[in-house]
Amino acid sequence: MSPALIALFSAFGLVLAVELPDKTLVATLVLTTRFRAWPVFAGVCVAFAVQCVIAVAFGSLLTLLPETLVSVLVAAMFGVGAFLLLREGFSEGRDAGEDASRSGPGPVSFLRSALTSFGVLFAAEWGDASQLATAGLVARLGNPFAVGLGAFVALVSVAGLAVFIGAKIRDRIRPKLIQRAAGFVFAGFAVFALAQLLW
């Protein structure tokens, strides 16, 4: 398998695992209950595209730094991601995102629905575990296009599940367990990045 395909599938698998139990899915579900499906899907896809470009650009900048510093920064990013996921996975509160958006009375235009969806998801993705993972994989694998594409496809897949399956998906998965598993995976990546300093 080529390095580009490895980068693409690595990004897709990691981001998909991180986003399934995340606030991104919950916020998209909530938006879909308040607005029509297609404007929500369009808005969140544009938000994901912009956030992926930002994450890839940050990860690409990391590749210009010395290898030792890159390993430390990648380990730190995955460590922060692990902390956020494990904290959320072991918390007892309700999932975030239930009040992500409110629509007024009467029909809402496509543009307003899409812009609201864009704003909610764009804000939700800042500093998110998937953004940290994307930047870290770009720095580690050195293939920004493939990593960015894999991350984007994973994010769109999660949005598609939320929009088209709706609330039913919440009954079939246990978000807290997936968050915990993803948190431990992130912790493993952090340890691996630090271990590379010794090799």
PDB file of C-alpha atoms in Angstrom:
ATOM      1  CA  MET A   1       0.000   0.000   0.000  1.00  0.00           C
ATOM      2  CA  SER A   2       1.347   3.423  -0.939  1.00  0.00           C
ATOM      3  CA  PRO A   3       2.238   6.010   1.740  1.00  0.00           C
ATOM      4  CA  ALA A   4      -0.579   8.258   0.478  1.00  0.00           C
ATOM      5  CA  LEU A   5      -3.191   5.528   0.950  1.00  0.00           C
ATOM      6  CA  ILE A   6      -1.805   4.687   4.385  1.00  0.00           C
ATOM      7  CA  ALA A   7      -2.053   8.368   5.345  1.00  0.00           C
ATOM      8  CA  LEU A   8      -5.587   8.630   3.953  1.00  0.00           C
ATOM      9  CA  PHE A   9      -6.897   5.514   5.705  1.00  0.00           C
ATOM     10  CA  SER A  10      -5.081   6.375   8.955  1.00  0.00           C
ATOM     11  CA  ALA A  11      -6.678   9.826   9.025  1.00  0.00           C
ATOM     12  CA  PHE A  12     -10.093   8.480   8.053  1.00  0.00           C
ATOM     13  CA  GLY A  13     -10.093   5.736  10.702  1.00  0.00           C
ATOM     14  CA  LEU A  14      -8.777   7.897  13.515  1.00  0.00           C
ATOM     15  CA  VAL A  15     -11.024  10.900  12.848  1.00  0.00           C
ATOM     16  CA  LEU A  16     -14.088   8.688  12.351  1.00  0.00           C
ATOM     17  CA  ALA A  17     -13.481   6.950  15.692  1.00  0.00           C
ATOM     18  CA  VAL A  18     -12.994  10.281  17.440  1.00  0.00           C
ATOM     19  CA  GLU A  19     -15.995  12.047  15.893  1.00  0.00           C
ATOM     20  CA  LEU A  20     -18.677   9.356  16.258  1.00  0.00           C
ATOM     21  CA  PRO A  21     -19.150  10.020  19.995  1.00  0.00           C
ATOM     22  CA  ASP A  22     -18.176  13.681  19.807  1.00  0.00           C
ATOM     23  CA  LYS A  23     -20.168  16.896  20.116  1.00  0.00           C
ATOM     24  CA  THR A  24     -19.954  17.200  16.322  1.00  0.00           C
ATOM     25  CA  LEU A  25     -22.419  14.355  15.886  1.00  0.00           C
ATOM     26  CA  VAL A  26     -24.710  15.640  18.623  1.00  0.00           C
ATOM     27  CA  ALA A  27     -24.676  19.209  17.289  1.00  0.00           C
ATOM     28  CA  THR A  28     -25.469  17.977  13.767  1.00  0.00           C
ATOM     29  CA  LEU A  29     -28.329  15.853  15.109  1.00  0.00           C
ATOM     30  CA  VAL A  30     -29.746  18.859  16.944  1.00  0.00           C
ATOM     31  CA  LEU A  31     -29.399  21.107  13.897  1.00  0.00           C
ATOM     32  CA  THR A  32     -31.185  18.506  11.774  1.00  0.00           C
ATOM     33  CA  THR A  33     -34.129  18.495  14.173  1.00  0.00           C
ATOM     34  CA  ARG A  34     -34.452  22.268  13.820  1.00  0.00           C
ATOM     35  CA  PHE A  35     -33.648  22.834  10.145  1.00  0.00           C
ATOM     36  CA  ARG A  36     -34.055  20.914   6.886  1.00  0.00           C
ATOM     37  CA  ALA A  37     -31.432  18.231   6.286  1.00  0.00           C
ATOM     38  CA  TRP A  38     -29.737  19.506   3.124  1.00  0.00           C
ATOM     39  CA  PRO A  39     -28.860  23.020   4.342  1.00  0.00           C
ATOM     40  CA  VAL A  40     -27.510  21.535   7.565  1.00  0.00           C
ATOM     41  CA  PHE A  41     -25.404  19.036   5.626  1.00  0.00           C
ATOM     42  CA  ALA A  42     -24.099  21.758   3.285  1.00  0.00           C
ATOM     43  CA  GLY A  43     -23.200  24.078   6.148  1.00  0.00           C
ATOM     44  CA  VAL A  44     -21.397  21.466   8.218  1.00  0.00           C
ATOM     45  CA  CYS A  45     -19.465  20.160   5.181  1.00  0.00           C
ATOM     46  CA  VAL A  46     -18.125  23.646   4.426  1.00  0.00           C
ATOM     47  CA  ALA A  47     -17.191  24.083   8.098  1.00  0.00           C
ATOM     48  CA  PHE A  48     -15.336  20.755   8.046  1.00  0.00           C
ATOM     49  CA  ALA A  49     -13.516  21.684   4.828  1.00  0.00           C
ATOM     50  CA  VAL A  50     -12.270  24.957   6.312  1.00  0.00           C
ATOM     51  CA  GLN A  51     -11.218  23.308   9.576  1.00  0.00           C
ATOM     52  CA  CYS A  52      -9.371  20.524   7.707  1.00  0.00           C
ATOM     53  CA  VAL A  53      -7.432  23.116   5.688  1.00  0.00           C
ATOM     54  CA  ILE A  54      -6.482  24.895   8.936  1.00  0.00           C
ATOM     55  CA  ALA A  55      -5.391  21.631  10.595  1.00  0.00           C
ATOM     56  CA  VAL A  56      -3.390  20.523   7.541  1.00  0.00           C
ATOM     57  CA  ALA A  57      -1.692  23.927   7.279  1.00  0.00           C
ATOM     58  CA  PHE A  58      -0.710  23.760  10.954  1.00  0.00           C
ATOM     59  CA  GLY A  59       0.563  20.203  10.567  1.00  0.00           C
ATOM     60  CA  SER A  60       2.546  21.196   7.460  1.00  0.00           C
ATOM     61  CA  LEU A  61       4.216  24.003   9.393  1.00  0.00           C
ATOM     62  CA  LEU A  62       5.259  21.476  12.006  1.00  0.00           C
ATOM     63  CA  THR A  63       7.167  19.499   9.353  1.00  0.00           C
ATOM     64  CA  LEU A  64       9.516  22.482   8.905  1.00  0.00           C
ATOM     65  CA  LEU A  65      10.697  22.184  12.509  1.00  0.00           C
ATOM     66  CA  PRO A  66      13.517  19.928  13.757  1.00  0.00           C
ATOM     67  CA  GLU A  67      12.515  16.251  14.130  1.00  0.00           C
ATOM     68  CA  THR A  68      12.941  16.252  17.909  1.00  0.00           C
ATOM     69  CA  LEU A  69      10.702  19.282  18.361  1.00  0.00           C
ATOM     70  CA  VAL A  70       8.103  17.806  15.976  1.00  0.00           C
ATOM     71  CA  SER A  71       7.978  14.600  18.025  1.00  0.00           C
ATOM     72  CA  VAL A  72       7.459  16.593  21.217  1.00  0.00           C
ATOM     73  CA  LEU A  73       4.729  18.771  19.654  1.00  0.00           C
ATOM     74  CA  VAL A  74       2.958  15.775  18.089  1.00  0.00           C
ATOM     75  CA  ALA A  75       3.079  13.956  21.420  1.00  0.00           C
ATOM     76  CA  ALA A  76       1.686  17.054  23.138  1.00  0.00           C
ATOM     77  CA  MET A  77      -1.175  17.381  20.623  1.00  0.00           C
ATOM     78  CA  PHE A  78      -2.132  13.737  20.954  1.00  0.00           C
ATOM     79  CA  GLY A  79      -1.756  14.033  24.730  1.00  0.00           C
ATOM     80  CA  VAL A  80      -4.165  16.972  24.816  1.00  0.00           C
ATOM     81  CA  GLY A  81      -6.560  15.040  22.562  1.00  0.00           C
ATOM     82  CA  ALA A  82      -6.347  12.010  24.867  1.00  0.00           C
ATOM     83  CA  PHE A  83      -7.052  14.182  27.897  1.00  0.00           C
ATOM     84  CA  LEU A  84     -10.083  15.826  26.267  1.00  0.00           C
ATOM     85  CA  LEU A  85     -11.529  12.513  25.078  1.00  0.00           C
ATOM     86  CA  LEU A  86     -10.961  10.683  28.358  1.00  0.00           C
ATOM     87  CA  ARG A  87     -12.352  13.574  30.387  1.00  0.00           C
ATOM     88  CA  GLU A  88     -15.481  13.601  28.217  1.00  0.00           C
ATOM     89  CA  GLY A  89     -15.679   9.804  28.166  1.00  0.00           C
ATOM     90  CA  PHE A  90     -15.543   9.473  31.932  1.00  0.00           C
ATOM     91  CA  SER A  91     -17.726  12.495  32.734  1.00  0.00           C
ATOM     92  CA  GLU A  92     -21.204  11.908  34.056  1.00  0.00           C
ATOM     93  CA  GLY A  93     -22.866  14.919  32.431  1.00  0.00           C
ATOM     94  CA  ARG A  94     -25.084  14.887  29.380  1.00  0.00           C
ATOM     95  CA  ASP A  95     -23.588  15.196  25.917  1.00  0.00           C
ATOM     96  CA  ALA A  96     -22.890  18.710  24.754  1.00  0.00           C
ATOM     97  CA  GLY A  97     -24.607  20.295  21.831  1.00  0.00           C
ATOM     98  CA  GLU A  98     -28.259  19.968  22.786  1.00  0.00           C
ATOM     99  CA  ASP A  99     -28.792  23.691  22.603  1.00  0.00           C
ATOM    100  CA  ALA A 100     -26.576  24.227  19.580  1.00  0.00           C
ATOM    101  CA  SER A 101     -29.132  26.167  17.621  1.00  0.00           C
ATOM    102  CA  ARG A 102     -32.614  27.531  17.881  1.00  0.00           C
ATOM    103  CA  SER A 103     -34.808  28.395  14.969  1.00  0.00           C
ATOM    104  CA  GLY A 104     -37.602  30.876  15.148  1.00  0.00           C
ATOM    105  CA  PRO A 105     -41.199  30.309  14.099  1.00  0.00           C
ATOM    106  CA  GLY A 106     -41.971  29.665  10.449  1.00  0.00           C
ATOM    107  CA  PRO A 107     -39.809  28.238   7.671  1.00  0.00           C
ATOM    108  CA  VAL A 108     -36.116  29.067   7.660  1.00  0.00           C
ATOM    109  CA  SER A 109     -34.307  29.793   4.398  1.00  0.00           C
ATOM    110  CA  PHE A 110     -31.664  27.427   2.986  1.00  0.00           C
ATOM    111  CA  LEU A 111     -28.975  30.091   3.383  1.00  0.00           C
ATOM    112  CA  ARG A 112     -29.828  30.898   6.984  1.00  0.00           C
ATOM    113  CA  SER A 113     -29.969  27.208   7.924  1.00  0.00           C
ATOM    114  CA  ALA A 114     -26.638  26.528   6.196  1.00  0.00           C
ATOM    115  CA  LEU A 115     -24.936  29.555   7.735  1.00  0.00           C
ATOM    116  CA  THR A 116     -26.188  28.655  11.218  1.00  0.00           C
ATOM    117  CA  SER A 117     -24.968  25.086  10.754  1.00  0.00           C
ATOM    118  CA  PHE A 118     -21.612  26.333   9.474  1.00  0.00           C
ATOM    119  CA  GLY A 119     -21.180  28.650  12.467  1.00  0.00           C
ATOM    120  CA  VAL A 120     -22.082  26.031  15.057  1.00  0.00           C
ATOM    121  CA  LEU A 121     -19.788  23.332  13.626  1.00  0.00           C
ATOM    122  CA  PHE A 122     -16.949  25.705  12.779  1.00  0.00           C
ATOM    123  CA  ALA A 123     -16.879  26.877  16.393  1.00  0.00           C
ATOM    124  CA  ALA A 124     -17.269  23.331  17.735  1.00  0.00           C
ATOM    125  CA  GLU A 125     -14.259  22.033  15.791  1.00  0.00           C
ATOM    126  CA  TRP A 126     -11.723  24.552  17.145  1.00  0.00           C
ATOM    127  CA  GLY A 127      -9.219  22.666  19.266  1.00  0.00           C
ATOM    128  CA  ASP A 128     -11.252  19.487  18.805  1.00  0.00           C
ATOM    129  CA  ALA A 129      -9.573  16.092  19.020  1.00  0.00           C
ATOM    130  CA  SER A 130     -10.086  15.522  15.284  1.00  0.00           C
ATOM    131  CA  GLN A 131      -8.327  18.797  14.457  1.00  0.00           C
ATOM    132  CA  LEU A 132      -5.399  17.860  16.708  1.00  0.00           C
ATOM    133  CA  ALA A 133      -5.282  14.387  15.175  1.00  0.00           C
ATOM    134  CA  THR A 134      -5.249  15.787  11.632  1.00  0.00           C
ATOM    135  CA  ALA A 135      -2.414  18.200  12.390  1.00  0.00           C
ATOM    136  CA  GLY A 136      -0.473  15.481  14.216  1.00  0.00           C
ATOM    137  CA  LEU A 137      -0.836  12.979  11.361  1.00  0.00           C
ATOM    138  CA  VAL A 138       0.275  15.562   8.805  1.00  0.00           C
ATOM    139  CA  ALA A 139       3.376  16.269  10.893  1.00  0.00           C
ATOM    140  CA  ARG A 140       4.069  12.563  11.412  1.00  0.00           C
ATOM    141  CA  LEU A 141       3.231  11.125   7.977  1.00  0.00           C
ATOM    142  CA  GLY A 142       4.192  14.113   5.843  1.00  0.00           C
ATOM    143  CA  ASN A 143       1.334  13.722   3.356  1.00  0.00           C
ATOM    144  CA  PRO A 144      -0.945  16.737   3.900  1.00  0.00           C
ATOM    145  CA  PHE A 145      -3.353  16.160   1.008  1.00  0.00           C
ATOM    146  CA  ALA A 146      -4.048  12.511   1.839  1.00  0.00           C
ATOM    147  CA  VAL A 147      -4.412  13.200   5.579  1.00  0.00           C
ATOM    148  CA  GLY A 148      -6.655  16.202   4.946  1.00  0.00           C
ATOM    149  CA  LEU A 149      -8.814  14.245   2.512  1.00  0.00           C
ATOM    150  CA  GLY A 150      -9.130  11.294   4.893  1.00  0.00           C
ATOM    151  CA  ALA A 151     -10.077  13.581   7.783  1.00  0.00           C
ATOM    152  CA  PHE A 152     -12.607  15.480   5.659  1.00  0.00           C
ATOM    153  CA  VAL A 153     -14.259  12.290   4.378  1.00  0.00           C
ATOM    154  CA  ALA A 154     -14.502  10.985   7.952  1.00  0.00           C
ATOM    155  CA  LEU A 155     -16.097  14.219   9.167  1.00  0.00           C
ATOM    156  CA  VAL A 156     -18.570  14.264   6.279  1.00  0.00           C
ATOM    157  CA  SER A 157     -19.400  10.605   6.962  1.00  0.00           C
ATOM    158  CA  VAL A 158     -20.250  11.415  10.574  1.00  0.00           C
ATOM    159  CA  ALA A 159     -22.339  14.391   9.461  1.00  0.00           C
ATOM    160  CA  GLY A 160     -24.104  12.173   6.939  1.00  0.00           C
ATOM    161  CA  LEU A 161     -24.947   9.636   9.640  1.00  0.00           C
ATOM    162  CA  ALA A 162     -26.284  12.370  11.885  1.00  0.00           C
ATOM    163  CA  VAL A 163     -28.332  14.017   9.145  1.00  0.00           C
ATOM    164  CA  PHE A 164     -29.756  10.937   7.446  1.00  0.00           C
ATOM    165  CA  ILE A 165     -30.134   8.512  10.326  1.00  0.00           C
ATOM    166  CA  GLY A 166     -30.942  11.174  12.896  1.00  0.00           C
ATOM    167  CA  ALA A 167     -31.612  10.375  16.491  1.00  0.00           C
ATOM    168  CA  LYS A 168     -31.685   6.604  15.860  1.00  0.00           C
ATOM    169  CA  ILE A 169     -27.892   6.428  15.900  1.00  0.00           C
ATOM    170  CA  ARG A 170     -27.861   7.666  19.482  1.00  0.00           C
ATOM    171  CA  ASP A 171     -29.709   4.490  20.501  1.00  0.00           C
ATOM    172  CA  ARG A 172     -27.235   2.152  18.797  1.00  0.00           C
ATOM    173  CA  ILE A 173     -23.882   3.407  20.034  1.00  0.00           C
ATOM    174  CA  ARG A 174     -22.456   4.081  23.448  1.00  0.00           C
ATOM    175  CA  PRO A 175     -20.687   7.417  22.978  1.00  0.00           C
ATOM    176  CA  LYS A 176     -18.861   7.322  26.317  1.00  0.00           C
ATOM    177  CA  LEU A 177     -17.224   3.961  25.554  1.00  0.00           C
ATOM    178  CA  ILE A 178     -16.075   5.110  22.113  1.00  0.00           C
ATOM    179  CA  GLN A 179     -14.689   8.320  23.607  1.00  0.00           C
ATOM    180  CA  ARG A 180     -12.742   6.306  26.177  1.00  0.00           C
ATOM    181  CA  ALA A 181     -11.340   3.957  23.530  1.00  0.00           C
ATOM    182  CA  ALA A 182     -10.352   6.875  21.295  1.00  0.00           C
ATOM    183  CA  GLY A 183      -8.753   8.611  24.288  1.00  0.00           C
ATOM    184  CA  PHE A 184      -6.581   5.580  25.000  1.00  0.00           C
ATOM    185  CA  VAL A 185      -5.638   5.396  21.294  1.00  0.00           C
ATOM    186  CA  PHE A 186      -4.588   9.049  21.411  1.00  0.00           C
ATOM    187  CA  ALA A 187      -2.565   8.374  24.551  1.00  0.00           C
ATOM    188  CA  GLY A 188      -0.853   5.520  22.714  1.00  0.00           C
ATOM    189  CA  PHE A 189       0.028   7.842  19.830  1.00  0.00           C
ATOM    190  CA  ALA A 190       1.458  10.353  22.310  1.00  0.00           C
ATOM    191  CA  VAL A 191       3.633   7.672  23.922  1.00  0.00           C
ATOM    192  CA  PHE A 192       4.737   6.420  20.496  1.00  0.00           C
ATOM    193  CA  ALA A 193       5.747   9.936  19.423  1.00  0.00           C
ATOM    194  CA  LEU A 194       7.799  10.384  22.599  1.00  0.00           C
ATOM    195  CA  ALA A 195       9.355   6.919  22.220  1.00  0.00           C
ATOM    196  CA  GLN A 196      10.629   7.917  18.787  1.00  0.00           C
ATOM    197  CA  LEU A 197      12.882  10.444  20.508  1.00  0.00           C
ATOM    198  CA  LEU A 198      14.809   7.512  22.019  1.00  0.00           C
ATOM    199  CA  TRP A 199      15.148   5.513  18.782  1.00  0.00           C
TER     200      TRP A 199
END
